[in-house]
Tab-separated table of C-alpha atoms in Angstrom:
chain	number	residue	atom	x	y	z
A	1	MET	CA	-4.668	17.193	17.237
A	2	SER	CA	-7.585	17.496	14.911
A	3	ALA	CA	-10.857	16.080	16.106
A	4	PRO	CA	-11.927	12.701	14.624
A	5	GLN	CA	-14.239	13.039	11.689
A	6	HIS	CA	-17.344	11.272	12.489
A	7	PRO	CA	1.220	-18.871	-16.654
A	8	THR	CA	-0.500	-20.133	-18.518
A	9	GLU	CA	1.837	-20.597	-21.502
A	10	PRO	CA	4.392	-17.845	-21.970
A	11	SER	CA	3.301	-15.697	-24.845
A	12	ALA	CA	5.904	-12.959	-24.895
A	13	PRO	CA	8.850	-11.620	-22.945
A	14	ILE	CA	7.872	-9.426	-20.054
A	15	SER	CA	9.653	-6.139	-19.588
A	16	GLU	CA	10.398	-4.346	-16.353
A	17	ALA	CA	8.800	-0.939	-16.116
A	18	THR	CA	11.003	1.727	-14.589
A	19	SER	CA	10.273	5.269	-13.500
A	20	GLY	CA	13.086	7.020	-11.673
A	21	ALA	CA	12.841	6.820	-7.924
A	22	VAL	CA	9.506	5.110	-8.110
A	23	LEU	CA	10.930	1.776	-9.197
A	24	SER	CA	14.007	-0.319	-8.633
A	25	PRO	CA	16.368	-1.700	-9.948
A	26	PRO	CA	18.075	1.241	-11.703
A	27	ALA	CA	17.334	1.761	-15.343
A	28	ASP	CA	20.811	0.617	-16.383
A	29	ALA	CA	20.535	-2.677	-14.539
A	30	ALA	CA	20.206	-5.818	-16.637
A	31	VAL	CA	16.735	-7.327	-16.503
A	32	PRO	CA	16.717	-11.126	-16.713
A	33	ALA	CA	14.279	-12.875	-18.990
A	34	GLN	CA	11.106	-13.723	-17.104
A	35	PRO	CA	8.956	-15.867	-19.412
A	36	ASP	CA	6.486	-17.234	-16.870
A	37	LEU	CA	3.383	-15.245	-16.186
A	38	PRO	CA	2.023	-15.163	-12.627
A	39	ASP	CA	-0.924	-17.002	-11.280
A	40	PRO	CA	-3.834	-14.681	-10.535
A	41	ASP	CA	-4.316	-13.584	-6.946
A	42	GLU	CA	-7.009	-15.748	-5.418
A	43	ASP	CA	-8.991	-12.760	-4.208
A	44	GLY	CA	-7.535	-10.180	-6.583
A	45	ALA	CA	-5.873	-6.838	-5.927
A	46	ASP	CA	-4.058	-8.137	-2.853
A	47	ALA	CA	-7.368	-8.194	-1.040
A	48	ALA	CA	-6.320	-11.250	0.954
A	49	ILE	CA	-3.209	-9.664	2.382
A	50	GLU	CA	-4.967	-7.721	5.091
A	51	PRO	CA	-8.364	-9.363	5.757
A	52	ALA	CA	-10.641	-7.959	8.398
A	53	ASP	CA	-11.327	-10.553	11.063
A	54	LEU	CA	-14.752	-9.299	12.054
A	55	ALA	CA	-17.679	-8.312	9.861
A	56	GLU	CA	-19.463	-5.200	11.056
A	57	ASP	CA	-22.642	-3.488	9.913
A	58	ASP	CA	-22.226	0.070	8.642
A	59	ALA	CA	-22.985	1.810	11.932
A	60	GLY	CA	-21.000	-0.610	14.072
A	61	GLY	CA	-18.164	-0.546	11.565
A	62	ASP	CA	-17.957	3.246	11.668
A	63	ASP	CA	-17.924	3.221	15.465
A	64	LEU	CA	-15.131	0.660	15.453
A	65	LEU	CA	-13.076	2.694	12.975
A	66	VAL	CA	-13.469	5.831	15.069
A	67	ARG	CA	-12.340	3.876	18.116
A	68	GLU	CA	-9.349	2.538	16.178
A	69	GLY	CA	-8.368	6.092	15.318
A	70	ASP	CA	-8.629	7.213	18.932
A	71	VAL	CA	-6.514	4.315	20.192
A	72	ALA	CA	-3.934	4.915	17.455
A	73	ALA	CA	-3.774	8.628	18.267
A	74	ASP	CA	-3.122	7.930	21.958
A	75	TYR	CA	-0.428	5.395	21.081
A	76	LEU	CA	1.297	7.716	18.611
A	77	GLU	CA	1.123	10.725	20.941
A	78	ARG	CA	2.956	8.744	23.616
A	79	LEU	CA	5.517	7.664	21.031
A	80	LEU	CA	6.121	11.240	19.909
A	81	ASP	CA	6.587	12.285	23.542
A	82	ILE	CA	9.131	9.526	24.127
A	83	LEU	CA	11.030	10.496	20.985
A	84	ASP	CA	10.709	14.208	21.817
A	85	VAL	CA	9.365	14.882	18.334
A	86	ASP	CA	6.830	17.588	17.556
A	87	GLY	CA	3.868	16.579	15.433
A	88	ASP	CA	0.107	16.894	15.192
A	89	ILE	CA	-2.155	13.906	14.650
A	90	ASP	CA	-5.111	14.042	12.253
A	91	LEU	CA	-7.781	11.336	12.311
A	92	ASP	CA	-10.184	10.348	9.575
A	93	VAL	CA	-12.133	7.397	8.203
A	94	GLU	CA	-11.452	6.515	4.577
A	95	GLY	CA	-13.750	3.878	3.169
A	96	ASP	CA	-13.475	0.780	5.331
A	97	ARG	CA	-10.430	1.727	7.366
A	98	ALA	CA	-9.281	4.275	9.891
A	99	SER	CA	-6.730	6.788	8.661
A	100	VAL	CA	-4.186	8.502	10.897
A	101	ALA	CA	-1.683	11.130	9.786
A	102	ILE	CA	1.211	12.729	11.646
A	103	VAL	CA	1.971	16.182	10.275
A	104	GLY	CA	4.238	19.114	11.086
A	105	GLY	CA	7.759	19.344	12.381
A	106	ASP	CA	10.799	17.441	11.163
A	107	LEU	CA	9.422	13.934	10.735
A	108	LYS	CA	11.722	12.498	8.075
A	109	ASP	CA	13.296	10.075	10.552
A	110	LEU	CA	9.839	8.616	11.206
A	111	VAL	CA	9.405	7.999	7.476
A	112	GLY	CA	12.834	6.534	6.807
A	113	PRO	CA	14.354	5.545	3.466
A	114	ASP	CA	11.561	4.634	1.045
A	115	GLY	CA	9.109	4.664	3.939
A	116	VAL	CA	10.543	1.646	5.764
A	117	VAL	CA	10.255	3.245	9.206
A	118	LEU	CA	6.734	4.396	8.400
A	119	GLU	CA	5.770	0.824	7.493
A	120	ALA	CA	7.178	-0.462	10.782
A	121	LEU	CA	5.348	2.209	12.774
A	122	GLN	CA	2.115	1.381	10.996
A	123	GLU	CA	2.420	-2.279	11.973
A	124	LEU	CA	3.181	-1.390	15.582
A	125	THR	CA	0.194	0.948	15.679
A	126	ARG	CA	-2.070	-1.723	14.211
A	127	LEU	CA	-0.915	-4.156	16.887
A	128	ALA	CA	-1.663	-1.622	19.619
A	129	VAL	CA	-5.125	-1.018	18.167
A	130	ALA	CA	-5.863	-4.729	17.826
A	131	GLN	CA	-4.805	-5.315	21.421
A	132	SER	CA	-7.295	-2.678	22.554
A	133	THR	CA	-10.239	-3.562	20.282
A	134	GLY	CA	-9.799	-7.313	19.939
A	135	VAL	CA	-10.144	-6.944	16.156
A	136	ARG	CA	-7.370	-7.060	13.594
A	137	SER	CA	-6.772	-3.528	12.357
A	138	ARG	CA	-6.343	-2.317	8.778
A	139	LEU	CA	-5.555	1.215	9.887
A	140	MET	CA	-3.513	3.324	7.495
A	141	LEU	CA	-0.763	5.575	8.844
A	142	ASP	CA	0.787	8.455	6.922
A	143	ILE	CA	3.589	10.756	8.024
A	144	SER	CA	4.384	14.123	6.426
A	145	GLY	CA	2.249	13.201	3.395
A	146	PHE	CA	4.627	10.423	2.303
A	147	ARG	CA	1.845	8.016	1.325
A	148	ALA	CA	-0.099	10.727	-0.470
A	149	ARG	CA	2.912	11.555	-2.624
A	150	ARG	CA	3.660	7.879	-3.198
A	151	ARG	CA	0.055	7.284	-4.238
A	152	ALA	CA	0.306	10.084	-6.815
A	153	ASP	CA	3.584	8.685	-8.211
A	154	LEU	CA	2.180	5.152	-8.431
A	155	THR	CA	-1.058	6.321	-10.033
A	156	SER	CA	0.940	8.002	-12.789
A	157	LEU	CA	3.227	4.979	-13.194
A	158	ALA	CA	0.325	2.523	-13.364
A	159	ALA	CA	-1.535	4.608	-15.949
A	160	GLU	CA	1.556	4.912	-18.162
A	161	THR	CA	2.288	1.186	-17.884
A	162	ALA	CA	-1.315	0.304	-18.712
A	163	ARG	CA	-1.201	2.450	-21.847
A	164	ARG	CA	2.021	0.786	-23.024
A	165	VAL	CA	0.691	-2.709	-22.405
A	166	ALA	CA	-2.614	-1.969	-24.138
A	167	SER	CA	-0.732	-0.577	-27.138
A	168	SER	CA	2.035	-3.186	-27.396
A	169	GLY	CA	0.162	-6.260	-26.225
A	170	GLN	CA	3.245	-7.161	-24.149
A	171	PRO	CA	2.957	-7.683	-20.376
A	172	GLU	CA	5.191	-5.709	-18.033
A	173	ARG	CA	6.392	-6.432	-14.508
A	174	LEU	CA	6.750	-3.640	-12.003
A	175	SER	CA	9.264	-3.616	-9.200
A	176	ALA	CA	8.475	-5.139	-5.817
A	177	MET	CA	5.978	-3.157	-3.764
A	178	ASN	CA	4.329	-3.371	-0.385
A	179	PRO	CA	0.588	-4.154	-0.100
A	180	PHE	CA	-0.444	-0.495	0.000
A	181	GLU	CA	1.494	0.270	-3.172
A	182	ARG	CA	0.209	-2.798	-5.028
A	183	LYS	CA	-3.349	-1.923	-4.109
A	184	VAL	CA	-2.917	1.560	-5.613
A	185	VAL	CA	-1.601	0.044	-8.861
A	186	HIS	CA	-4.326	-2.613	-9.036
A	187	ASP	CA	-7.013	0.026	-8.578
A	188	VAL	CA	-5.647	2.129	-11.435
A	189	ILE	CA	-5.251	-0.840	-13.786
A	190	ALA	CA	-8.810	-1.988	-13.046
A	191	GLY	CA	-10.087	1.239	-14.580
A	192	VAL	CA	-8.209	0.834	-17.882
A	193	THR	CA	-9.855	-1.030	-20.763
A	194	GLY	CA	-7.865	-3.810	-22.427
A	195	VAL	CA	-5.507	-4.643	-19.573
A	196	HIS	CA	-5.594	-6.326	-16.173
A	197	SER	CA	-3.161	-6.844	-13.332
A	198	GLU	CA	-2.047	-9.744	-11.154
A	199	SER	CA	0.461	-10.151	-8.355
A	200	GLU	CA	3.311	-12.636	-8.187
A	201	GLY	CA	6.050	-13.606	-5.787
A	202	GLU	CA	6.359	-13.646	-2.029
A	203	GLU	CA	6.824	-10.795	0.420
A	204	PRO	CA	8.895	-8.679	0.482
A	205	ASN	CA	9.485	-9.232	-3.252
A	206	ARG	CA	5.861	-9.451	-4.328
A	207	ARG	CA	5.129	-7.368	-7.411
A	208	VAL	CA	2.418	-6.401	-9.866
A	209	VAL	CA	2.326	-7.654	-13.444
A	210	VAL	CA	0.254	-5.735	-15.991
A	211	LEU	CA	-1.071	-7.949	-18.810
A	212	PRO	CA	-3.147	-7.391	-21.945
A	213	ASP	CA	-6.632	-8.873	-21.953
A	214	ARG	CA	-7.000	-11.946	-24.155
């Protein structure tokens, strides 16, 4: 294990962006008319989905994140032992959250189809961390680089969608995504002039809509 590193009125039809395995439904599926635009997220970019429950100063926050990583590593090591799965655990701090990665070995069963097992393991790990620290955790778990690859795919998809919307002036809905995926898309869209993004719907069918600026 690596050491921790210290709508408003409808103005136009909205199309469904598709990009191979990145989005669903399949490209040949019929897309129903969706004239209503979403209400903006109250806090934007899905920021309210995973709020931190305790404000920390920079030093205290870093110490807490390091502790979260240590607790998560212990929890995941025990899990790997129980499952008799080989894997190394890397710890890091990325921005305002702890980051834990399991690498090496045959870990595809821990990722699952479209990352569903990974998402479940992340939630279990967050619960274990919160139980130990007394603070709700926003820890991010990756396994075999799945999230890194997904981030790259979504970054490309978001950039392409933003260019189309800016050029056509027509909003586009993306397929349903989890909070991590929506956050990646929102971040990309925020850096593109002439467009903005909002989220609509309820979990697990919440999705991003890319709209032209008025």
